[in-house]
CSV table of C-alpha atoms in Angstrom, one decimal:
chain,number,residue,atom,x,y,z
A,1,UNK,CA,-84.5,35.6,22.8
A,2,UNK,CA,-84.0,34.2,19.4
A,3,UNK,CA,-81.4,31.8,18.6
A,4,UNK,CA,-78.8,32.9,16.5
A,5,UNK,CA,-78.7,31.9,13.1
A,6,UNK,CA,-76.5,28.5,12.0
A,7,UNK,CA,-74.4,29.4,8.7
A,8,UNK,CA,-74.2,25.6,6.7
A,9,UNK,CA,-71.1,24.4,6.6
A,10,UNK,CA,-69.0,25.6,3.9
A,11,UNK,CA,-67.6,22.9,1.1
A,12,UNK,CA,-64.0,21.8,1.7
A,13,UNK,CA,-62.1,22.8,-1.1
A,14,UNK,CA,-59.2,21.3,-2.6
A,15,UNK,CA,-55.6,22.1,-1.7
A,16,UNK,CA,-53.8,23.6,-4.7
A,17,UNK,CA,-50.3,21.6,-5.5
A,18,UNK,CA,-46.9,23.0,-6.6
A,19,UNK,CA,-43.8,20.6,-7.6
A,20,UNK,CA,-40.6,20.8,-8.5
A,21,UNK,CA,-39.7,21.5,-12.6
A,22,UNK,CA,-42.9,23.6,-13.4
A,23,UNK,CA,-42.8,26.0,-16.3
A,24,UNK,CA,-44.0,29.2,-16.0
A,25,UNK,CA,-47.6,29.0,-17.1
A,26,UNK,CA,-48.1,26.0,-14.6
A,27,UNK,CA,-46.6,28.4,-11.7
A,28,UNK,CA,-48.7,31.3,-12.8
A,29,UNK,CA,-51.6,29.1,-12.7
A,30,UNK,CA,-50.6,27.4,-9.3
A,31,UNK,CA,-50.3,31.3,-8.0
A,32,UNK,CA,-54.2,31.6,-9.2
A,33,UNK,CA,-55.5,29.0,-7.6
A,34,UNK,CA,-53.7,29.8,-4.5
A,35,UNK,CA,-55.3,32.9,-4.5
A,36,UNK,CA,-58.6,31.6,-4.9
A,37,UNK,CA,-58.1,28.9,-2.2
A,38,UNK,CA,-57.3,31.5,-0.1
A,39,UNK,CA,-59.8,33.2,0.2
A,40,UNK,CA,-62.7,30.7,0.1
A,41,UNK,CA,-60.4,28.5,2.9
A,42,UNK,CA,-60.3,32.3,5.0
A,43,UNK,CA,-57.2,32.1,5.3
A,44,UNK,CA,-55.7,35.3,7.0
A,45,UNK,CA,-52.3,36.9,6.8
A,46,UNK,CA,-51.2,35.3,10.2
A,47,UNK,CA,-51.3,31.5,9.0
A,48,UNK,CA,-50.9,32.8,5.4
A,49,UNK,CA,-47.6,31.9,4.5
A,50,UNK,CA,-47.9,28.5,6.5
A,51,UNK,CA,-50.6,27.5,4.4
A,52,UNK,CA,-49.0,28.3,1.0
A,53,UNK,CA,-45.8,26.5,2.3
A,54,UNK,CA,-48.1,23.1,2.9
A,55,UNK,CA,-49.0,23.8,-1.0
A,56,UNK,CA,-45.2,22.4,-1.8
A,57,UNK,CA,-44.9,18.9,-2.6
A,58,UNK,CA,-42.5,16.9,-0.7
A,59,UNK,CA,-39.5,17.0,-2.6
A,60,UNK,CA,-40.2,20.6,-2.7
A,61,UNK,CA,-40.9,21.3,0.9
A,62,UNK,CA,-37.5,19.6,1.4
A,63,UNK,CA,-35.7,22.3,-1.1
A,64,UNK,CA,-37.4,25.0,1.4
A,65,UNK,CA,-36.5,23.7,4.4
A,66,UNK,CA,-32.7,23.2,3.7
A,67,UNK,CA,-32.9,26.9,1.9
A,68,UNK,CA,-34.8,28.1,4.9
A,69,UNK,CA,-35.4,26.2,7.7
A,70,UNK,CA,-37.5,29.0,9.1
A,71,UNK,CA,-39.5,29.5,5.4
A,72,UNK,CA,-42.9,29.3,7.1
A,73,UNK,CA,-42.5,32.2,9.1
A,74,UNK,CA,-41.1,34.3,6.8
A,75,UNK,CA,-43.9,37.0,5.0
A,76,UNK,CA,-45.8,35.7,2.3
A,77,UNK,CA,-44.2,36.9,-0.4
A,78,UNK,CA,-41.1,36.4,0.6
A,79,UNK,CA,-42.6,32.4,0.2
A,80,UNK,CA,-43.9,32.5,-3.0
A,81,UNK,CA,-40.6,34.3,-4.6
A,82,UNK,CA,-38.7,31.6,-2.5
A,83,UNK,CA,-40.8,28.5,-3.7
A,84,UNK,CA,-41.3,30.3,-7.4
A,85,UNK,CA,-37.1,29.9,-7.8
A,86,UNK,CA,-37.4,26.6,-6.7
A,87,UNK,CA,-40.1,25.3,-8.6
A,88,UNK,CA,-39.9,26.9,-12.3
A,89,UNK,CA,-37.6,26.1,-14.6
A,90,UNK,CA,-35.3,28.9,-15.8
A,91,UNK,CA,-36.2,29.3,-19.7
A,92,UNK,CA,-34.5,32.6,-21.3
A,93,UNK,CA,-37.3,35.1,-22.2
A,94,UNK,CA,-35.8,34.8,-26.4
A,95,UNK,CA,-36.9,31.2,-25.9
A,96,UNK,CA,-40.4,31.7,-24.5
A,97,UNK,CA,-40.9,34.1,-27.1
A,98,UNK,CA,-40.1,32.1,-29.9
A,99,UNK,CA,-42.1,29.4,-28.4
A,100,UNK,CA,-45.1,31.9,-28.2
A,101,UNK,CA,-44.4,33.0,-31.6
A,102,UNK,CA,-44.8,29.1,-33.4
A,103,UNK,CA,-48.0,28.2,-31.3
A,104,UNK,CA,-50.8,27.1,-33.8
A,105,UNK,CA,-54.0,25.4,-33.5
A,106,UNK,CA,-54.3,21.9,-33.8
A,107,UNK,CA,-56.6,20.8,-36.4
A,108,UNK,CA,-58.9,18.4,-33.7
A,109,UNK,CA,-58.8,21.7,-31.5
A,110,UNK,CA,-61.4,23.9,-30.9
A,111,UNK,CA,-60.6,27.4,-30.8
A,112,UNK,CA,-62.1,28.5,-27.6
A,113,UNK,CA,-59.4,25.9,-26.3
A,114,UNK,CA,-56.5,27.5,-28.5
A,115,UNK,CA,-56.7,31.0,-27.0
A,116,UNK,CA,-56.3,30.5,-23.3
A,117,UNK,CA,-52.6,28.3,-24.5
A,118,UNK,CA,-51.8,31.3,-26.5
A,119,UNK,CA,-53.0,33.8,-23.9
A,120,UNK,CA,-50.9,31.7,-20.8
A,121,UNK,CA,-47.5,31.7,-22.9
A,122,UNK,CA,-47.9,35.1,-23.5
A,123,UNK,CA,-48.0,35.9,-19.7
A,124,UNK,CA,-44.3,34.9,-19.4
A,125,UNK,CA,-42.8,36.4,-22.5
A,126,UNK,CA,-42.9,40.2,-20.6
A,127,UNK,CA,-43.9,42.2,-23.8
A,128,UNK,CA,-43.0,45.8,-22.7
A,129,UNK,CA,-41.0,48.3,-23.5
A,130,UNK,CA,-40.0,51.2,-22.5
A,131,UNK,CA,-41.3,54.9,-24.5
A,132,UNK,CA,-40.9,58.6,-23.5
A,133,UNK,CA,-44.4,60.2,-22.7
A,134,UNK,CA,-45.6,63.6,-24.2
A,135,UNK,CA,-45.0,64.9,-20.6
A,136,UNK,CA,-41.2,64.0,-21.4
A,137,UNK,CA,-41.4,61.0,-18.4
A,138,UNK,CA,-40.3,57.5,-19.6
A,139,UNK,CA,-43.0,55.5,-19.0
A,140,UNK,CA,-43.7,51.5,-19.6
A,141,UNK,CA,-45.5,50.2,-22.4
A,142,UNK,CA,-47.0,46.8,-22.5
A,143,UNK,CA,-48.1,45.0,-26.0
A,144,UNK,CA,-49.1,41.9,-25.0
A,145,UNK,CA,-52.3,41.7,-26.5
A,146,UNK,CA,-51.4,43.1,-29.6
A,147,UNK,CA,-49.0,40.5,-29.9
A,148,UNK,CA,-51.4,37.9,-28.6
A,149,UNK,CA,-54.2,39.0,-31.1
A,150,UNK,CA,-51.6,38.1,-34.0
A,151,UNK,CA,-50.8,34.7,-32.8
A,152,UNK,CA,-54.4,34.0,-32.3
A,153,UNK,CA,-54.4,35.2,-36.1
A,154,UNK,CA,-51.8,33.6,-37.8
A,155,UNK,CA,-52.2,30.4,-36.0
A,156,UNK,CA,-56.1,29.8,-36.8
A,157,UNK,CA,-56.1,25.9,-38.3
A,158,UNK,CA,-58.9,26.0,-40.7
A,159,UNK,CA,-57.5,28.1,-44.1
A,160,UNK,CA,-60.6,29.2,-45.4
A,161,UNK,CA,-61.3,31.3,-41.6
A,162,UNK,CA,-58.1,32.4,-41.2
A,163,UNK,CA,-58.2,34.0,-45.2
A,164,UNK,CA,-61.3,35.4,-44.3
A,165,UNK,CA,-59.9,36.9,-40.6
A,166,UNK,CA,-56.7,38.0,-41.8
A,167,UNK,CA,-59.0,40.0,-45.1
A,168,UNK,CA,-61.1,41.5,-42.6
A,169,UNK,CA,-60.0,45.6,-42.8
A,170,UNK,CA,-60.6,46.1,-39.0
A,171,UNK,CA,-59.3,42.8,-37.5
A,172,UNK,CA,-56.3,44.9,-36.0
A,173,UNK,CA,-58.5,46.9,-34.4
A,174,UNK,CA,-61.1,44.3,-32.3
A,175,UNK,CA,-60.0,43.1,-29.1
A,176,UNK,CA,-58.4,39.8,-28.3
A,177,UNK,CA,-62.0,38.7,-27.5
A,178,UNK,CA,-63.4,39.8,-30.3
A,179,UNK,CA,-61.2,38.1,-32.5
A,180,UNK,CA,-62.0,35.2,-30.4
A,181,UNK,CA,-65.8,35.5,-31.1
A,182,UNK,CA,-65.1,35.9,-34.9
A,183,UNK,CA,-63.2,32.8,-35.4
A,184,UNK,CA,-65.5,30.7,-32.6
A,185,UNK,CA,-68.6,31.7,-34.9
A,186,UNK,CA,-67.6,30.5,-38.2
A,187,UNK,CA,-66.1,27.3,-36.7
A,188,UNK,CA,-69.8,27.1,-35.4
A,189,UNK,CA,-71.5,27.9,-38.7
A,190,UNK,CA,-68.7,25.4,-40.2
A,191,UNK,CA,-69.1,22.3,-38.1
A,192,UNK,CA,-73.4,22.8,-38.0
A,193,UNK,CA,-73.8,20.8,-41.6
A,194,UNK,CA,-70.7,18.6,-41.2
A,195,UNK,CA,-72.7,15.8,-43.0
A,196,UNK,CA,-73.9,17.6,-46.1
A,197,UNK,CA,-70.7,18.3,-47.1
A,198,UNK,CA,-69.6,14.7,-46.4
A,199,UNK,CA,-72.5,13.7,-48.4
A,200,UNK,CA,-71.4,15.8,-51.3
A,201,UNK,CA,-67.9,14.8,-51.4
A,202,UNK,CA,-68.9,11.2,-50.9
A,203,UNK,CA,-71.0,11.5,-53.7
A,204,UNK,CA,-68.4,13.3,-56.0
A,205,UNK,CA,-65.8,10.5,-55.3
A,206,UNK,CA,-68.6,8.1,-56.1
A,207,UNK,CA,-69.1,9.3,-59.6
A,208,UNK,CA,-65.5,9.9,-59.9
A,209,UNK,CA,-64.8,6.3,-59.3
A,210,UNK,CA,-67.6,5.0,-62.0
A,211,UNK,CA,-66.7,7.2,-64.7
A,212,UNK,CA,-62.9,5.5,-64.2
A,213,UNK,CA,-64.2,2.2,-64.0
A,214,UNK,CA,-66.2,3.0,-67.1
A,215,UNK,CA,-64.3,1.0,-70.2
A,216,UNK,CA,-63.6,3.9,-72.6
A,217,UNK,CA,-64.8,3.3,-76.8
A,218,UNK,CA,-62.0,3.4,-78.9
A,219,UNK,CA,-62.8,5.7,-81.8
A,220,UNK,CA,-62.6,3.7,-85.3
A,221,UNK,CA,-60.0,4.2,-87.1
A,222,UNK,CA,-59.5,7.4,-90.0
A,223,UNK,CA,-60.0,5.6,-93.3
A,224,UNK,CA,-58.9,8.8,-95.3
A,225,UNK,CA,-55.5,9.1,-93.7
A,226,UNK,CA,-52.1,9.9,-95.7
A,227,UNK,CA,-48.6,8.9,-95.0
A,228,UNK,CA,-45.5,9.8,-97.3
A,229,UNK,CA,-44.1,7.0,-99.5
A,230,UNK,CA,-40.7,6.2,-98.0
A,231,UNK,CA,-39.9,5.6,-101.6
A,232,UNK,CA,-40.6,8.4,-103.4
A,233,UNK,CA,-41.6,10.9,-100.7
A,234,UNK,CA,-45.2,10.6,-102.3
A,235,UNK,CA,-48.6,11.0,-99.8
A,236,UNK,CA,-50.9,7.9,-100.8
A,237,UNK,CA,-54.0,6.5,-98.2
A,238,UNK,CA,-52.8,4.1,-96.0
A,239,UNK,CA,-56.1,1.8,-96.3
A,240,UNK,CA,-56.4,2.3,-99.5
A,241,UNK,CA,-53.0,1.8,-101.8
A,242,UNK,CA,-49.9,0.1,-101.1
A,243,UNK,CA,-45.9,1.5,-101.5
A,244,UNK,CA,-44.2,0.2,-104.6
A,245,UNK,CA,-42.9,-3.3,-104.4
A,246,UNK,CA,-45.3,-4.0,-101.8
């Protein structure tokens, strides 16, 4: 009889932390890793909402505890909305939108690095609204990423790639991630020969600086001038004849 196969131990993985004064992006992240944690840990429903209690920091788990003293029993969503009012700070949705609104690149920051910021504020601004379908039924319509694609647009750093992006006659139409692949490619294509254009402008500067160091000729002087007499109101050559009585 064969002996059953051994499975190798599986890595530990790390506990994910929640604490007390979070904003939203922080919790919505926290609620991802949770998630993942989860279900590499196999964690099932039973010890579920005990697990994702022990997530809380201390003086977290303390707020729980005198909210709930039973909190780990509870069902596991009735947790997370518990911990989630807790945790967060309460931020009015025109605030988090006007937040969203102002975010722009910084000019050390990569792109690639930009979008995700953009794309986790934009999670907590709720950008839906309500239509009436064709069928006559009021349905809900959500326009984050249209919203997120013009951020990403009006808040690309360098000025000669967001010209080009914003001049491009089908930008509104790509997807967020195509718009991210636009502007990631010309930042490539922009930072590949950072030194020749150093070079160049070094250069420039260089020449710049010597032609002002240069002492300028003075131009001799025009012989063949004429002034008016302040006598008689008469032109004469000032190098060549003199006013009366002089």
């Amino acid at each position: 009889m064969a002996s059953p196969t051994l499975k190798p131990p599986q890595p530990k993985l790390d506990r994910p932390r929640i604490d007390i004064g979070v904003e939203e992006e922080v919790w919505n992240g926290f609620v991802r890793r949770w998630e993942a944690f989860k279900t590499g840990s196999g964690i099932g429903e039973a010890t579920a909402s005990m697990q994702l209690f022990l997530c809380a920091s201390e003086p977290l788990g303390d707020l729980l505890l005198k909210a709930d003293p039973n909190i780990q029993s509870k069902p596991i969503d009735e947790v997370k909305s518990t911990m989630r009012q807790f945790a967060v700070i309460p931020v009015a949705i025109g605030v988090r939108r006007t937040e969203f609104l102002q975010l722009r690149q910084a000019p050390d920051e990569l792109f690639c690095t930009f979008a995700p910021r953009v794309k986790g504020k934009a999670e907590t601004c709720m950008f839906t609204t309500t239509a009436t379908c064709t069928c006559n039924e009021t349905v809900q319509a959500d326009y984050t990423t249209e919203t997120v694609r013009d951020v990403l647009l009006a808040g690309i750093a360098d000025l000669d790639i967001r010209r080009e992006a914003l001049s491009t006659h089908d930008i509104q139409n790509k997807s967020v991630n195509d718009v991210i692949a636009f502007v990631e490619g010309r930042e490539m294509a922009r930072n590949a020969t950072p030194t020749t254009s150093m070079s160049a402008l070094s250069a420039f500067k260089k020449r710049q600086a010597h032609e002002n160091d240069t002492p300028k000729k003075l131009s001799p002087p025009d012989t063949n001038k004429q002034v008016p007499c302040p006598d008689c109101g008469k032109k004469f050559d000032i190098y060549k004849q003199k006013t009366n009585g002089s």
